[in-house]
Short mmCIF file of C-alpha atoms and ligand atoms in Angstrom, two decimals:
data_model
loop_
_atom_site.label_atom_id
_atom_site.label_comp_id
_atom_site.label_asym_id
_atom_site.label_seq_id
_atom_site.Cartn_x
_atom_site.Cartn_y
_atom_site.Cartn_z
CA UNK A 1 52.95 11.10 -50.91
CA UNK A 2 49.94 9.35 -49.14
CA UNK A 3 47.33 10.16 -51.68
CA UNK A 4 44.54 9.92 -48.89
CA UNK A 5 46.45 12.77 -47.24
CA UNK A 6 44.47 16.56 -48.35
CA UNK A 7 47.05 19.21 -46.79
CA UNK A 8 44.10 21.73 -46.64
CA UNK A 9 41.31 20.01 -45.33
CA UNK A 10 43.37 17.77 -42.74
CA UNK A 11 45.45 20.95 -41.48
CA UNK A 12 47.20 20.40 -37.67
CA UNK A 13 44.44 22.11 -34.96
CA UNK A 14 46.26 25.55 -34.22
CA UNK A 15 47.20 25.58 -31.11
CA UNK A 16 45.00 27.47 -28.09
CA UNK A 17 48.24 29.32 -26.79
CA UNK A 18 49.00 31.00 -30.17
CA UNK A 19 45.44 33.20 -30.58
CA UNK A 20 47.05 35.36 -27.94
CA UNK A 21 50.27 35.91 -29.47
CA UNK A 22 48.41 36.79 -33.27
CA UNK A 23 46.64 39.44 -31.13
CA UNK A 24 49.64 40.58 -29.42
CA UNK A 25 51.49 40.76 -32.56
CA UNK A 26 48.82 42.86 -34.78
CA UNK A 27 48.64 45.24 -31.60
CA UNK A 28 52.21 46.35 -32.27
CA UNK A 29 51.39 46.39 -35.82
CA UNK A 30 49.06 48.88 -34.65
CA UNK A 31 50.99 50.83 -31.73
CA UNK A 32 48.12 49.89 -29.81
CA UNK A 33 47.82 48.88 -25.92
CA UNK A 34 44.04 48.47 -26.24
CA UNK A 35 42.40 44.73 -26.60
CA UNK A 36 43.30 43.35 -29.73
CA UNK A 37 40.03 40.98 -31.11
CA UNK A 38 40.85 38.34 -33.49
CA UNK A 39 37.45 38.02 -35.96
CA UNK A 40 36.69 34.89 -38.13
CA UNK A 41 35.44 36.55 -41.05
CA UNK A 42 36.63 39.01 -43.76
CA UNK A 43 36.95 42.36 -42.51
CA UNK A 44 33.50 43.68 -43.72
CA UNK A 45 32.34 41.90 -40.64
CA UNK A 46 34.41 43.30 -38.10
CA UNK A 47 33.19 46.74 -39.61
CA UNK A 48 29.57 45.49 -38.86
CA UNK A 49 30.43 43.88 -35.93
CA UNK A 50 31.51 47.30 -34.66
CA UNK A 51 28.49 49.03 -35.94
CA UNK A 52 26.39 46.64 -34.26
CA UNK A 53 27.72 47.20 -30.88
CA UNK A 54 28.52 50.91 -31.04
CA UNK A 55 25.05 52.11 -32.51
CA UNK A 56 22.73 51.68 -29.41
CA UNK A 57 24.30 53.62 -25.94
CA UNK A 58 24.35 50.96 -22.96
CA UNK A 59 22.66 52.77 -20.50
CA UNK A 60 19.50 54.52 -22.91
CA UNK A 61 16.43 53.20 -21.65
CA UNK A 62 14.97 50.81 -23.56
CA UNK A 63 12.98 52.27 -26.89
CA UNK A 64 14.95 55.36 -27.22
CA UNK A 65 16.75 56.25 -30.43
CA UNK A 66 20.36 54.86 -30.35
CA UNK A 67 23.87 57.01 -30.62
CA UNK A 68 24.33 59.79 -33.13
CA UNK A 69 27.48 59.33 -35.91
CA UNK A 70 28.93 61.05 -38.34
CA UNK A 71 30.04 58.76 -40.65
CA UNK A 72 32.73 60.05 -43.43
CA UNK A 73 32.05 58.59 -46.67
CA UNK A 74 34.35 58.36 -49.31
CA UNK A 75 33.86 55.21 -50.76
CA UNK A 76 31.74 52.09 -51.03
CA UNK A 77 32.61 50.72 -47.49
CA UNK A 78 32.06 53.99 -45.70
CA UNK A 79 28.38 53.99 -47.54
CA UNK A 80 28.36 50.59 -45.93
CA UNK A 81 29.17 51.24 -42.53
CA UNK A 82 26.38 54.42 -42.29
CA UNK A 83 23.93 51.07 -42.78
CA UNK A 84 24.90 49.19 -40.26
CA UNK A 85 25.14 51.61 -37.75
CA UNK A 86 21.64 53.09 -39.27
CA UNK A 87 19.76 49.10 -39.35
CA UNK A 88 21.19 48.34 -35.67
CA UNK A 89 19.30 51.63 -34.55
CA UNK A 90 22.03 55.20 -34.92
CA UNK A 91 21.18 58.80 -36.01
CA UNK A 92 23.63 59.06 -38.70
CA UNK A 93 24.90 61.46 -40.45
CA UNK A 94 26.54 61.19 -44.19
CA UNK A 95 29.83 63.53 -44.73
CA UNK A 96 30.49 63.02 -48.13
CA UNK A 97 33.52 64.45 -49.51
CA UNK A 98 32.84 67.77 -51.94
CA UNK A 99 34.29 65.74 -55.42
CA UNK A 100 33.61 62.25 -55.45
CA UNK A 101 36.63 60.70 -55.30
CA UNK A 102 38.82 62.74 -53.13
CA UNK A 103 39.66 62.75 -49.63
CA UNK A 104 37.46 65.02 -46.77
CA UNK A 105 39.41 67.85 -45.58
CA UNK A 106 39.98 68.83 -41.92
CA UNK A 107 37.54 71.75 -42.26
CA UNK A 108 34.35 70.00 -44.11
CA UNK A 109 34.86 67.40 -40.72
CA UNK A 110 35.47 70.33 -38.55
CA UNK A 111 32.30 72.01 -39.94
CA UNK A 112 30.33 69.06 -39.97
CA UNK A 113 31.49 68.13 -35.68
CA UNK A 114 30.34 72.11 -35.19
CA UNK A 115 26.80 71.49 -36.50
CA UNK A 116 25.81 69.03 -33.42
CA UNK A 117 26.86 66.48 -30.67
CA UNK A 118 28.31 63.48 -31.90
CA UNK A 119 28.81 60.01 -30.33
CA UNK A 120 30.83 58.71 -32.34
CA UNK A 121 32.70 59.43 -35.92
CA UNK A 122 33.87 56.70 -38.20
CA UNK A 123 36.51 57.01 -41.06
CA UNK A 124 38.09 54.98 -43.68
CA UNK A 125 41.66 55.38 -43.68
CA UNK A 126 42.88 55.16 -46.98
CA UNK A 127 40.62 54.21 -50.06
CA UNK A 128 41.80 51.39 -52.79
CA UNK A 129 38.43 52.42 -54.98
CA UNK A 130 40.22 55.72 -55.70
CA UNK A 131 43.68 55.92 -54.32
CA UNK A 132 42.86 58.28 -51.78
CA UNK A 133 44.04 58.85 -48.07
CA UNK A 134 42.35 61.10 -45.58
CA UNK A 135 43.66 63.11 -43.32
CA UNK A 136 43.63 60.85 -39.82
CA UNK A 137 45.89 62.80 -37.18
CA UNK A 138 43.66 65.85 -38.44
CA UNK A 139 40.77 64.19 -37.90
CA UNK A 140 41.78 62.07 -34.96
CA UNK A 141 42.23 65.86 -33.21
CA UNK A 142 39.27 67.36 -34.29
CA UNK A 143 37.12 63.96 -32.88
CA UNK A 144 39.06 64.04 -29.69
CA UNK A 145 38.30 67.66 -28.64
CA UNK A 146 34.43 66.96 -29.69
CA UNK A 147 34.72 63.46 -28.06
CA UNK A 148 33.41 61.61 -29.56
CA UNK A 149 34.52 58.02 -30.04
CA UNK A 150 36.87 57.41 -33.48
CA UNK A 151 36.31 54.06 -35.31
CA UNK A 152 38.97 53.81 -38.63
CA UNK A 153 38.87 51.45 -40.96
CA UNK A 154 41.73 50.33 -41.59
CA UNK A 155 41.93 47.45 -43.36
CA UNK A 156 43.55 48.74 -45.97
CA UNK A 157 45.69 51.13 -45.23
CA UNK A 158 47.49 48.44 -42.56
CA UNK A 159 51.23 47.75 -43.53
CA UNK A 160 51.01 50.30 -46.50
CA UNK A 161 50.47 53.51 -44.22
CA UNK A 162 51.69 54.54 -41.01
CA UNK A 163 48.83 53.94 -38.50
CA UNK A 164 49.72 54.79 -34.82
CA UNK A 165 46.75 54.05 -32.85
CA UNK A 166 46.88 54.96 -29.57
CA UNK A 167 49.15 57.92 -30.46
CA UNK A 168 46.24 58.99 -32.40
CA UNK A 169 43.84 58.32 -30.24
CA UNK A 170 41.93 56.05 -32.16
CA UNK A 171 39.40 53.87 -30.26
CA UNK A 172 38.50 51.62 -32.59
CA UNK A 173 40.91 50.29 -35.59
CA UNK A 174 39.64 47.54 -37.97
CA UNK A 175 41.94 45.75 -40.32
CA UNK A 176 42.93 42.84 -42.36
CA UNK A 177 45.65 40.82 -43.67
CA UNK A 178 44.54 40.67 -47.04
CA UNK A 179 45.90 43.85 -48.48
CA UNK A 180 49.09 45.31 -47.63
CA UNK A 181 49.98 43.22 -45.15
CA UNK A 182 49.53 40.23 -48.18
CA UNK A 183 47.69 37.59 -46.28
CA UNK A 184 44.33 35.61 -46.25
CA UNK A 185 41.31 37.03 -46.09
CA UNK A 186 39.39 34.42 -44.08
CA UNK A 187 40.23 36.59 -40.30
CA UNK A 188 40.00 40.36 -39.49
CA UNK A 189 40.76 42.10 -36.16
CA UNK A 190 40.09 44.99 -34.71
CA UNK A 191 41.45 47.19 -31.05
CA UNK A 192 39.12 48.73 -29.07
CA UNK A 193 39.85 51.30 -26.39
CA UNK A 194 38.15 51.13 -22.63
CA UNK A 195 36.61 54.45 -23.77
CA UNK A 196 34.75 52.26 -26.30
CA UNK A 197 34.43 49.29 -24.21
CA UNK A 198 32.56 51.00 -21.93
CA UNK A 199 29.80 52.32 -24.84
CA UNK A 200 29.59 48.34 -26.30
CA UNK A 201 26.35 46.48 -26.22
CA UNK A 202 25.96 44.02 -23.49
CA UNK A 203 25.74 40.35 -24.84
CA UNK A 204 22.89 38.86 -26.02
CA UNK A 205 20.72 36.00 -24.94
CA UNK A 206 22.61 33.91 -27.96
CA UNK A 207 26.23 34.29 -29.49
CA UNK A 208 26.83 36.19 -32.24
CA UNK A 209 29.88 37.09 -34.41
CA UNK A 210 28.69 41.11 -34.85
CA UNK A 211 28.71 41.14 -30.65
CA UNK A 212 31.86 42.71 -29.53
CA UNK A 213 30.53 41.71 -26.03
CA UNK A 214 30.80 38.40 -26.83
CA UNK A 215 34.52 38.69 -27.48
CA UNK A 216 34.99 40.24 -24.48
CA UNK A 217 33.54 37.70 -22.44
CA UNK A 218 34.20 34.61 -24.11
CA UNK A 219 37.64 35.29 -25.14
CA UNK A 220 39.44 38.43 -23.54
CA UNK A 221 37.66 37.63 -19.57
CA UNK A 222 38.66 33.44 -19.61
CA UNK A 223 42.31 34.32 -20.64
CA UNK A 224 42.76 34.52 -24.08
CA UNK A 225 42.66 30.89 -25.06
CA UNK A 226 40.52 29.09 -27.30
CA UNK A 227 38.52 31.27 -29.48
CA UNK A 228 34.24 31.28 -29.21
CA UNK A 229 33.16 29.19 -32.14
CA UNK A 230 35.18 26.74 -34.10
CA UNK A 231 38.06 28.24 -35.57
CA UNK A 232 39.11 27.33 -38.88
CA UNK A 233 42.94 26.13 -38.52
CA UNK A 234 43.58 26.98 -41.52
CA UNK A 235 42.85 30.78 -41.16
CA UNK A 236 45.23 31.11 -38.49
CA UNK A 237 48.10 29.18 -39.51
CA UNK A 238 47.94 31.52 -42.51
CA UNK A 239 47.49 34.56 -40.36
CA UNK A 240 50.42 33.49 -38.15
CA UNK A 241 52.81 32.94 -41.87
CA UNK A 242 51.70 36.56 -42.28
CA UNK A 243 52.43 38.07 -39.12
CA UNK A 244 55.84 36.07 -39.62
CA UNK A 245 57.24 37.18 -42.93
CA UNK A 246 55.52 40.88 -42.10
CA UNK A 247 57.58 40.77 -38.40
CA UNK A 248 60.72 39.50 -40.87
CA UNK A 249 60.07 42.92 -43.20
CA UNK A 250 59.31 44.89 -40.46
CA UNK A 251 56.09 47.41 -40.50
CA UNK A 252 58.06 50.53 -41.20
CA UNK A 253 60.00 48.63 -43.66
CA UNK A 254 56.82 47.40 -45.32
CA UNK A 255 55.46 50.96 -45.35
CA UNK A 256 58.17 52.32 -46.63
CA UNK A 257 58.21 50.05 -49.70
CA UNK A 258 54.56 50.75 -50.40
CA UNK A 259 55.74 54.53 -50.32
CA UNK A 260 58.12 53.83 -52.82
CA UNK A 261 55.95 52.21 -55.29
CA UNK A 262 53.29 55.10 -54.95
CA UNK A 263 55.54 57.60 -55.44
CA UNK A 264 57.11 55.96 -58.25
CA UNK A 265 53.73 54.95 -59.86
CA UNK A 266 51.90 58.45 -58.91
CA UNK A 267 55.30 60.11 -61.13
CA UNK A 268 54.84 57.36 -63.29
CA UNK A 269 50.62 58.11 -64.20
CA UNK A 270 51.86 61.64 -64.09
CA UNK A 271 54.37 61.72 -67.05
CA UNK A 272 51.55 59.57 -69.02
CA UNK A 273 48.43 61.89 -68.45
CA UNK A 274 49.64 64.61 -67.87
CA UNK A 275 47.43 64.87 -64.69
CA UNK A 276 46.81 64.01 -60.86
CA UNK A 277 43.75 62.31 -59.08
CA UNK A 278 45.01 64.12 -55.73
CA UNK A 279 48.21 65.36 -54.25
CA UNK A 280 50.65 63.79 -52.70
CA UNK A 281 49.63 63.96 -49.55
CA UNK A 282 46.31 62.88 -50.36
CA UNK A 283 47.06 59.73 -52.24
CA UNK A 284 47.35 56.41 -50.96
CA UNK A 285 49.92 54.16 -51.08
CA UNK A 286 48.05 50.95 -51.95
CA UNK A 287 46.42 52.28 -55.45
CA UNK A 288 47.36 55.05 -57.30
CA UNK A 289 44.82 56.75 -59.96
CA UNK A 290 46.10 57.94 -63.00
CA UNK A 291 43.51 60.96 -63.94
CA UNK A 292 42.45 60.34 -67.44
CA UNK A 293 42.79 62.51 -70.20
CA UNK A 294 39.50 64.80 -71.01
CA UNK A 295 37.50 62.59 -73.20
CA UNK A 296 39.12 59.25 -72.81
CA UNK A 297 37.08 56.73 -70.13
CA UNK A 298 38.54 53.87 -67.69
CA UNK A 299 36.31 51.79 -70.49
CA UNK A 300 37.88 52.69 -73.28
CA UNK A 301 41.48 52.36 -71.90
CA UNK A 302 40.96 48.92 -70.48
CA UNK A 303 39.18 47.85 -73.63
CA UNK A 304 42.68 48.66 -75.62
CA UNK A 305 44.76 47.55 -72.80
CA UNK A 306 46.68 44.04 -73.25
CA UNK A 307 44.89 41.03 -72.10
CA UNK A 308 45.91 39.21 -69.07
CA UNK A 309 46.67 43.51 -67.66
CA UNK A 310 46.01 43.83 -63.67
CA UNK A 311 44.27 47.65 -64.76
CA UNK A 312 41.01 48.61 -63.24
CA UNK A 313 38.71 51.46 -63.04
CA UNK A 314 37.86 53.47 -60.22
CA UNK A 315 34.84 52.00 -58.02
CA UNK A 316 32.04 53.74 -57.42
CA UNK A 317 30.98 57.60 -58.90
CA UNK A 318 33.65 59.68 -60.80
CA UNK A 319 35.73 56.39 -61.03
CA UNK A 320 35.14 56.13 -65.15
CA UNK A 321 37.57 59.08 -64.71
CA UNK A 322 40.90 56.89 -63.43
CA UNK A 323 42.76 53.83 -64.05
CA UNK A 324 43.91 52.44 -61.00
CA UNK A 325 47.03 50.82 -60.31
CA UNK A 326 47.46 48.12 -57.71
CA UNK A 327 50.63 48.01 -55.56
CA UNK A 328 49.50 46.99 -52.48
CA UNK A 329 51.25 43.38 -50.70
CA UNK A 330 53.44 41.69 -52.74
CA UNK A 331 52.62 43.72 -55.63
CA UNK A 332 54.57 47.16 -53.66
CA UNK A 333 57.49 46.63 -56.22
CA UNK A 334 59.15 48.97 -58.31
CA UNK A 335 59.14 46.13 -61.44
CA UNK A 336 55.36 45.46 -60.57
CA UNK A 337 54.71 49.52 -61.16
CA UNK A 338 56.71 50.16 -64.17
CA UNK A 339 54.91 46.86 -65.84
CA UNK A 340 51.61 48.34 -65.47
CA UNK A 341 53.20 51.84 -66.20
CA UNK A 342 53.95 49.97 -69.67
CA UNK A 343 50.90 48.36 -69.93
CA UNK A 344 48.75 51.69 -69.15
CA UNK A 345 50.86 53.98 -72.00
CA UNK A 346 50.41 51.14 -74.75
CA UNK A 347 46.39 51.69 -73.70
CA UNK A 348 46.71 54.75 -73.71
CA UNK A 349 48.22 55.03 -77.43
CA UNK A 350 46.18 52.63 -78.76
CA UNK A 351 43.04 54.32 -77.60
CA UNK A 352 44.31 57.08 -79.53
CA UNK A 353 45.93 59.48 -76.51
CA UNK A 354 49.67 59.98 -77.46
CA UNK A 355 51.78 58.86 -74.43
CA UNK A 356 55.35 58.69 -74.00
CA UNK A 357 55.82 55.81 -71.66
CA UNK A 358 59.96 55.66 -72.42
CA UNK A 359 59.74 59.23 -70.55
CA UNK A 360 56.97 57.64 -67.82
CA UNK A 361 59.66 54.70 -66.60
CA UNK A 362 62.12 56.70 -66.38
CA UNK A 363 60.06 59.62 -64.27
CA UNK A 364 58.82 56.38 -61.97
CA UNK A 365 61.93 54.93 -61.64
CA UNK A 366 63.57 58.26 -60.94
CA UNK A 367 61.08 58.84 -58.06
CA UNK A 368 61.53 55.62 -56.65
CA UNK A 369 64.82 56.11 -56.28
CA UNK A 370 64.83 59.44 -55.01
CA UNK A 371 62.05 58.30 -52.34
CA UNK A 372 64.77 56.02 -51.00
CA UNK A 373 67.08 57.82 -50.35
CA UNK A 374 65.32 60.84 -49.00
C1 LIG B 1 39.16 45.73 -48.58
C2 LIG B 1 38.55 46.68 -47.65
C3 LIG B 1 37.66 46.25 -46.66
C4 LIG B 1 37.27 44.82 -46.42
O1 LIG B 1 36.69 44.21 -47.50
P1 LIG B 1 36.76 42.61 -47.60
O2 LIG B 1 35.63 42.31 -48.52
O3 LIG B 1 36.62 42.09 -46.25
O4 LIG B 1 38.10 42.33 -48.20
C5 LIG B 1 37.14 47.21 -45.82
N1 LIG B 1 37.46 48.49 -45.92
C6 LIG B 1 38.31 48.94 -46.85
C7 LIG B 1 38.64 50.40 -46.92
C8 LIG B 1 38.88 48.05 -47.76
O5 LIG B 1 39.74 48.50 -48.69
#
């Protein structure tokens, strides 16, 4: 091998006809006939990008307050994305769900859409910090007889959840190939409705990557070639690799397998603690939280767990009170959930909570199996 020769850094240009086909491809990912934007940055930029050009109405006169949101917060990133929209200039208002933690219900976003007009409402999809899902076709309803514009993120909950987004009704959808669709992080996208087209931000005097009107008119109106900026090759050859193996799974395929390693890890957690985070229906299926016994901390667990363990504690308030198990991407795999099922009852006896993990295998692997077939 030519030793002057650095795979990485001297990567073939990707070509100018193949940003069109990513974006085509990640709109059926999406069931989406809306614009698909392709976004060089991780996916926390998309989110701002979207703030950025959502929070200020296109036709307010100049000076005068922008949109008002009602941002649902159940984690980190939804805390986030009530800044955003806040700094570029929104009324917002925080829904936080009743138990940190847990998912919003229909009715506290029902209540919440009663108490005022809204502009726009924005949603995170389903949480990895605590293994939660909220309730989207609720929601989607209840946001489409206010209407008011929806923005989900999505970026997790992609290729681990079923996520159909014009179905829905969802006008803006941001996601990223780094979690269960088990890609890079380096490129996000997001689709964008003409309802939400038409309530963007017109483009500045200079580019920026948080204009959404910039996309539109550098990108989407000269034909979908070459992107604005410099893109990074190597972003998009890996994004292509991803769409590739994912088309090779199939979506409902992948979904399904991250269904059967959440309900085999959520039976799994069960049979060790004793407890559930959430139900069923409210838990994700990137994460799973095993609810801790009374009097035994995340801390403590990890602290006995064996080193080299892929355990973590919940992020954010309340999250002392789970362990969190990762099977999102590659790791969606029944032996990937009953390792950490292992790993997680050793902890648990060693921090002095009796566990019978013999009983907790078998309960996972009995789920799995019965999730298949159902
Ligand atoms: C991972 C994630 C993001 C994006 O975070 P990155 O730092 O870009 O990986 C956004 N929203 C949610 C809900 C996520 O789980």
């Amino acid at each position: 091998m030519n030793a002057d020769w650095y795979p990485l850094s001297d990567a073939p240009p990707f070509p100018a006809a193949g940003y069109a086909a990513l974006a085509d491809d990640l709109a059926d990912i999406l069931g989406t006939r809306n614009d698909v934007l392709l976004i060089q940055a991780e996916a926390v930029v998309a989110l701002e990008a979207v703030a950025q050009s959502l929070a200020q109405s296109p036709t307010q006169s100049p000076g005068r307050p922008g949109i008002r949101a009602l941002n649902i917060v159940t984690s980190l990133y939804g805390r986030w994305f009530g800044g955003w929209l806040r700094r570029a200039g929104a009324e917002v208002v925080d829904l936080m769900a009743a138990l940190p933690g847990q998912p919003v219900t229909a009715a506290e976003v029902e209540q919440a859409l009663s108490g005022g007009r809204f502009d726009l409402v924005a949603v995170v999809h389903a949480e990895s910090a605590y293994g939660i899902l909220n309730p989207l076709p609720e929601i989607a309803a209840l946001v489409r007889a206010h209407g008011a514009l929806l923005v989900v993120d999505a970026v997790a909950s992609v290729g681990g959840h079923a996520l159909a987004v014009d179905d829905l009704g969802v006008d803006v959808a941001v996601i990223g190939p780094q979690k269960s669709l088990g890609g890079q992080a380096g490129v996000s996208a997001l689709s964008i409705s003409d309802r939400a087209w038409g309530r963007v931000a017109p483009a500045g005097e200079a580019p920026s990557i948080l204009s959404l009107a910039d996309q539109r008119d550098q990108w989407l109106k000269t034909g979908r070639g070459m992107l604005p900026g410099t893109p990074s090759a190597l972003e998009f050859h890996a994004l292509a690799q991803t769409l590739r193996r994912v088309k090779a799974e199939g979506i409902a395929a992948l979904q399904d397998r991250h269904h059967h390693a959440a309900t085999a890890a959520r039976a799994g957690a069960r049979a060790l603690t004793g407890r559930a985070w959430v139900a069923p229906d409210q838990a994700s299926n990137l994460v799973t939280a095993a609810a801790l016994p009374d009097g035994l901390t995340a801390a403590q667990v990890l602290a006995a767990a064996a080193p080299g363990h892929a355990l973590s504690a919940g992020v954010g308030p309340g999250g002392e009170g789970l362990i969190r198990l990762n099977h999102t991407g590659a790791r969606a795999s029944l032996p990937v959930v009953l390792g950490d099922l292992a790993v997680l009852g050793r902890a648990l006896a060693a921090a002095g909570y009796r566990a019978d993990v013999g009983a907790a295998l078998v309960a996972a692997e009995r789920a799995a199996n019965a999730d298949r077939s159902a």
